[in-house]
Structures are given as C-alpha cells and as structure tokens.
GROMACS .gro file of C-alpha atoms in nm:
model
  156
    1GLU     CA    1  -5.378   0.350   0.036
    2THR     CA    2  -5.086   0.550  -0.089
    3SER     CA    3  -4.946   0.883   0.021
    4LEU     CA    4  -4.831   1.125  -0.244
    5LEU     CA    5  -4.595   1.413  -0.183
    6PHE     CA    6  -4.595   1.685  -0.448
    7VAL     CA    7  -4.292   1.911  -0.480
    8GLU     CA    8  -4.344   2.226  -0.684
    9GLN     CA    9  -4.053   2.343  -0.895
   10GLN     CA   10  -4.107   2.606  -1.161
   11ASN     CA   11  -3.763   2.622  -1.319
   12LEU     CA   12  -3.464   2.410  -1.418
   13GLU     CA   13  -3.272   2.455  -1.092
   14ASN     CA   14  -3.185   2.128  -0.916
   15VAL     CA   15  -3.344   1.906  -1.180
   16GLU     CA   16  -3.082   1.643  -1.098
   17ALA     CA   17  -3.237   1.623  -0.749
   18CYS     CA   18  -3.540   1.453  -0.906
   19GLY     CA   19  -3.351   1.125  -0.883
   20TYR     CA   20  -3.482   1.058  -0.531
   21MET     CA   21  -3.844   1.075  -0.646
   22ASP     CA   22  -4.044   0.771  -0.752
   23ALA     CA   23  -4.224   0.953  -1.033
   24ILE     CA   24  -4.211   1.301  -1.181
   25VAL     CA   25  -4.507   1.504  -1.307
   26VAL     CA   26  -4.447   1.799  -1.539
   27VAL     CA   27  -4.752   2.019  -1.594
   28TYR     CA   28  -4.809   2.284  -1.859
   29SER     CA   29  -5.105   2.490  -1.974
   30VAL     CA   30  -5.250   2.418  -2.318
   31ALA     CA   31  -5.339   2.787  -2.337
   32ASP     CA   32  -4.977   2.902  -2.291
   33ILE     CA   33  -4.714   2.808  -2.551
   34TRP     CA   34  -4.434   2.931  -2.322
   35SER     CA   35  -4.533   2.693  -2.042
   36PHE     CA   36  -4.528   2.411  -2.300
   37LYS     CA   37  -4.179   2.510  -2.415
   38LEU     CA   38  -4.059   2.524  -2.055
   39ALA     CA   39  -4.214   2.183  -1.983
   40ASN     CA   40  -4.035   2.047  -2.291
   41LYS     CA   41  -3.701   2.180  -2.158
   42ILE     CA   42  -3.766   2.046  -1.808
   43VAL     CA   43  -3.850   1.697  -1.934
   44GLY     CA   44  -3.535   1.702  -2.149
   45GLU     CA   45  -3.323   1.799  -1.849
   46ILE     CA   46  -3.485   1.534  -1.632
   47ARG     CA   47  -3.406   1.270  -1.895
   48LYS     CA   48  -3.040   1.375  -1.891
   49HIS     CA   49  -3.019   1.289  -1.521
   50SER     CA   50  -3.284   1.023  -1.459
   51GLN     CA   51  -3.486   0.746  -1.616
   52LYS     CA   52  -3.758   0.773  -1.351
   53PRO     CA   53  -4.116   0.769  -1.478
   54VAL     CA   54  -4.222   1.109  -1.610
   55ILE     CA   55  -4.582   1.206  -1.672
   56LEU     CA   56  -4.636   1.505  -1.897
   57VAL     CA   57  -4.965   1.672  -1.804
   58ALA     CA   58  -5.153   1.915  -2.027
   59ASN     CA   59  -5.378   2.123  -1.803
   60LYS     CA   60  -5.665   2.360  -1.886
   61VAL     CA   61  -5.815   2.151  -2.167
   62ASP     CA   62  -6.146   2.317  -2.077
   63LEU     CA   63  -6.013   2.631  -2.251
   64ALA     CA   64  -6.063   2.484  -2.599
   65ARG     CA   65  -6.102   2.820  -2.775
   66GLY     CA   66  -5.784   2.961  -2.626
   67ARG     CA   67  -5.582   2.648  -2.686
   68ALA     CA   68  -5.226   2.723  -2.807
   69VAL     CA   69  -5.079   2.372  -2.778
   70SER     CA   70  -5.236   2.078  -2.960
   71THR     CA   71  -5.275   1.727  -2.827
   72LYS     CA   72  -5.045   1.607  -3.105
   73ASP     CA   73  -4.766   1.845  -2.990
   74GLY     CA   74  -4.791   1.716  -2.633
   75GLU     CA   75  -4.788   1.354  -2.750
   76LYS     CA   76  -4.479   1.420  -2.966
   77VAL     CA   77  -4.284   1.550  -2.667
   78ALA     CA   78  -4.400   1.259  -2.451
   79THR     CA   79  -4.298   1.009  -2.718
   80ARG     CA   80  -3.959   1.173  -2.774
   81PHE     CA   81  -3.872   1.156  -2.405
   82SER     CA   82  -4.047   0.822  -2.328
   83CYS     CA   83  -4.305   0.979  -2.098
   84LYS     CA   84  -4.668   0.915  -2.023
   85TYR     CA   85  -4.907   1.184  -2.141
   86VAL     CA   86  -5.246   1.293  -2.012
   87GLU     CA   87  -5.473   1.592  -2.064
   88ILE     CA   88  -5.666   1.722  -1.766
   89SER     CA   89  -5.883   2.007  -1.648
   90LEU     CA   90  -5.855   2.082  -1.280
   91VAL     CA   91  -6.150   2.320  -1.300
   92LEU     CA   92  -6.380   2.049  -1.441
   93ASN     CA   93  -6.205   1.766  -1.256
   94HIS     CA   94  -6.156   1.599  -1.596
   95ASN     CA   95  -5.907   1.306  -1.589
   96VAL     CA   96  -5.769   1.415  -1.250
   97ASP     CA   97  -5.850   1.079  -1.089
   98ASP     CA   98  -5.687   0.901  -1.383
   99LEU     CA   99  -5.377   1.115  -1.336
  100LEU     CA  100  -5.352   1.034  -0.965
  101VAL     CA  101  -5.397   0.662  -1.027
  102GLY     CA  102  -5.139   0.682  -1.307
  103ILE     CA  103  -4.887   0.852  -1.078
  104VAL     CA  104  -4.926   0.578  -0.818
  105ARG     CA  105  -4.897   0.301  -1.079
  106GLN     CA  106  -4.587   0.455  -1.235
  107ALA     CA  107  -4.425   0.504  -0.894
  108ARG     CA  108  -4.502   0.146  -0.789
  109ALA     CA  109  -4.373   0.009  -1.119
  110GLN     CA  110  -4.052   0.208  -1.072
  111SER     CA  111  -4.019   0.081  -0.716
  112ARG     CA  112  -4.054  -0.281  -0.836
  113HIS     CA  113  -3.803  -0.213  -1.114
  114ASP     CA  114  -3.555  -0.061  -0.868
  115SER     CA  115  -3.587  -0.351  -0.625
  116SER     CA  116  -3.539  -0.609  -0.903
  117ASN     CA  117  -3.214  -0.437  -1.002
  118LEU     CA  118  -3.053  -0.476  -0.662
  119SER     CA  119  -2.702  -0.611  -0.672
  120SER     CA  120  -2.634  -0.964  -0.556
  121SER     CA  121  -2.440  -0.830  -0.255
  122THR     CA  122  -2.748  -0.633  -0.150
  123GLU     CA  123  -2.957  -0.947  -0.184
  124LYS     CA  124  -2.704  -1.139   0.029
  125GLN     CA  125  -2.726  -0.868   0.295
  126ARG     CA  126  -3.105  -0.883   0.290
  127ASN     CA  127  -3.095  -1.263   0.328
  128LYS     CA  128  -2.857  -1.232   0.625
  129VAL     CA  129  -3.089  -0.981   0.791
  130ARG     CA  130  -3.387  -1.206   0.723
  131GLN     CA  131  -3.209  -1.510   0.874
  132PHE     CA  132  -3.101  -1.311   1.179
  133THR     CA  133  -3.456  -1.179   1.230
  134ASN     CA  134  -3.600  -1.530   1.204
  135LYS     CA  135  -3.353  -1.655   1.468
  136LEU     CA  136  -3.450  -1.370   1.701
  137VAL     CA  137  -3.820  -1.443   1.658
  138LYS     CA  138  -3.766  -1.814   1.735
  139ARG     CA  139  -3.570  -1.731   2.051
  140TRP     CA  140  -3.829  -1.478   2.160
  141ARG     CA  141  -4.109  -1.731   2.116
  142LYS     CA  142  -3.922  -1.975   2.344
  143ILE     CA  143  -3.872  -1.726   2.627
  144ARG     CA  144  -4.189  -1.516   2.610
  145PRO     CA  145  -4.453  -1.568   2.877
  146LYS     CA  146  -4.744  -1.784   2.771
  147ARG     CA  147  -5.074  -1.606   2.727
  148SER     CA  148  -5.421  -1.736   2.697
  149ARG     CA  149  -5.536  -1.751   2.334
  150CYS     CA  150  -5.819  -1.501   2.379
  151ASN     CA  151  -5.578  -1.225   2.491
  152ASN     CA  152  -5.321  -1.275   2.216
  153LEU     CA  153  -5.422  -1.076   1.912
  154PHE     CA  154  -5.113  -1.184   1.720
  155ASP     CA  155  -5.179  -1.558   1.704
  156ALA     CA  156  -5.419  -1.690   1.446
   0.00000   0.00000   0.00000
C-alpha cells in the first residue's frame, strides 16, 4: 500500500517548492489550448528547479470532437522536458489506474535514486546508527524478562 498526497497548484507561484515532492503531475485539458500552454510553462519552470519525475497528463480525451491539443503535441512537450506522458479521461475512468500506478512507480524510483546518491558521510552516519541500535538490542535481550514462547509474538 502507498499513500498519495495531491497538492493542487494552478499557477507558477512557488514552483521551486516542488523539490520536496517525490513526483510531480501536471494536468491539462485536451479541449483547452490555453491549459496546454500553461502546462508547458509549468513543466519548463519545474525543470529549471528540479529533476524530480514529472508526469504530463492529458485529461478529457473523451471529448474527441472538441479536442484542441493532439497526442503528438503532448508527447513533444513530454519528450522535450524528459517527462512521462499519459492521456486519461476521469469521466470514463480511462487510464486513471495506470496513472496512479505510474505515479507510485516514478516516486519509488526517485526515492531509490535519491537514497543511492547519499554522500559517504551520510552512509557512515547510518552505519554508526545501525551499529548503536544493534548494541542496544543485544543489551536489551540480555536484561529483558524471559517470557514463555506462546506469549511472545515477536519471536519466530
């Protein structure tokens, strides 16, 4: 299980604050060229401040007759800014599950990438904490009262 927290931001204010997020989703309407242009600007601004995973989402693909932004245009923007791209319809629930799974995968991949880039001093600190914790656990096991095996849910 994974918990997702969605933060709605409709303009370019505080785009640099996106750095604390694990993944960023930018949504536009395929029926509104202005929302596409704004999404393009937002993704560009995000890329100036962060290399976090960005997913560009084209919504309202169910409105095929009123479509103002083509799939090719969305893919071009995604390619230019090294983003993932998906088309969805919230009304029809089309590709929504794929989007949610993709968000989780991108966030987890970013988390693994961030943890693999830790400095050696951070790794040394983690090892010290690990060693200290192991010592505490060993001492605790020596002094803790003995329990019968049927009452101890923590022993295998």
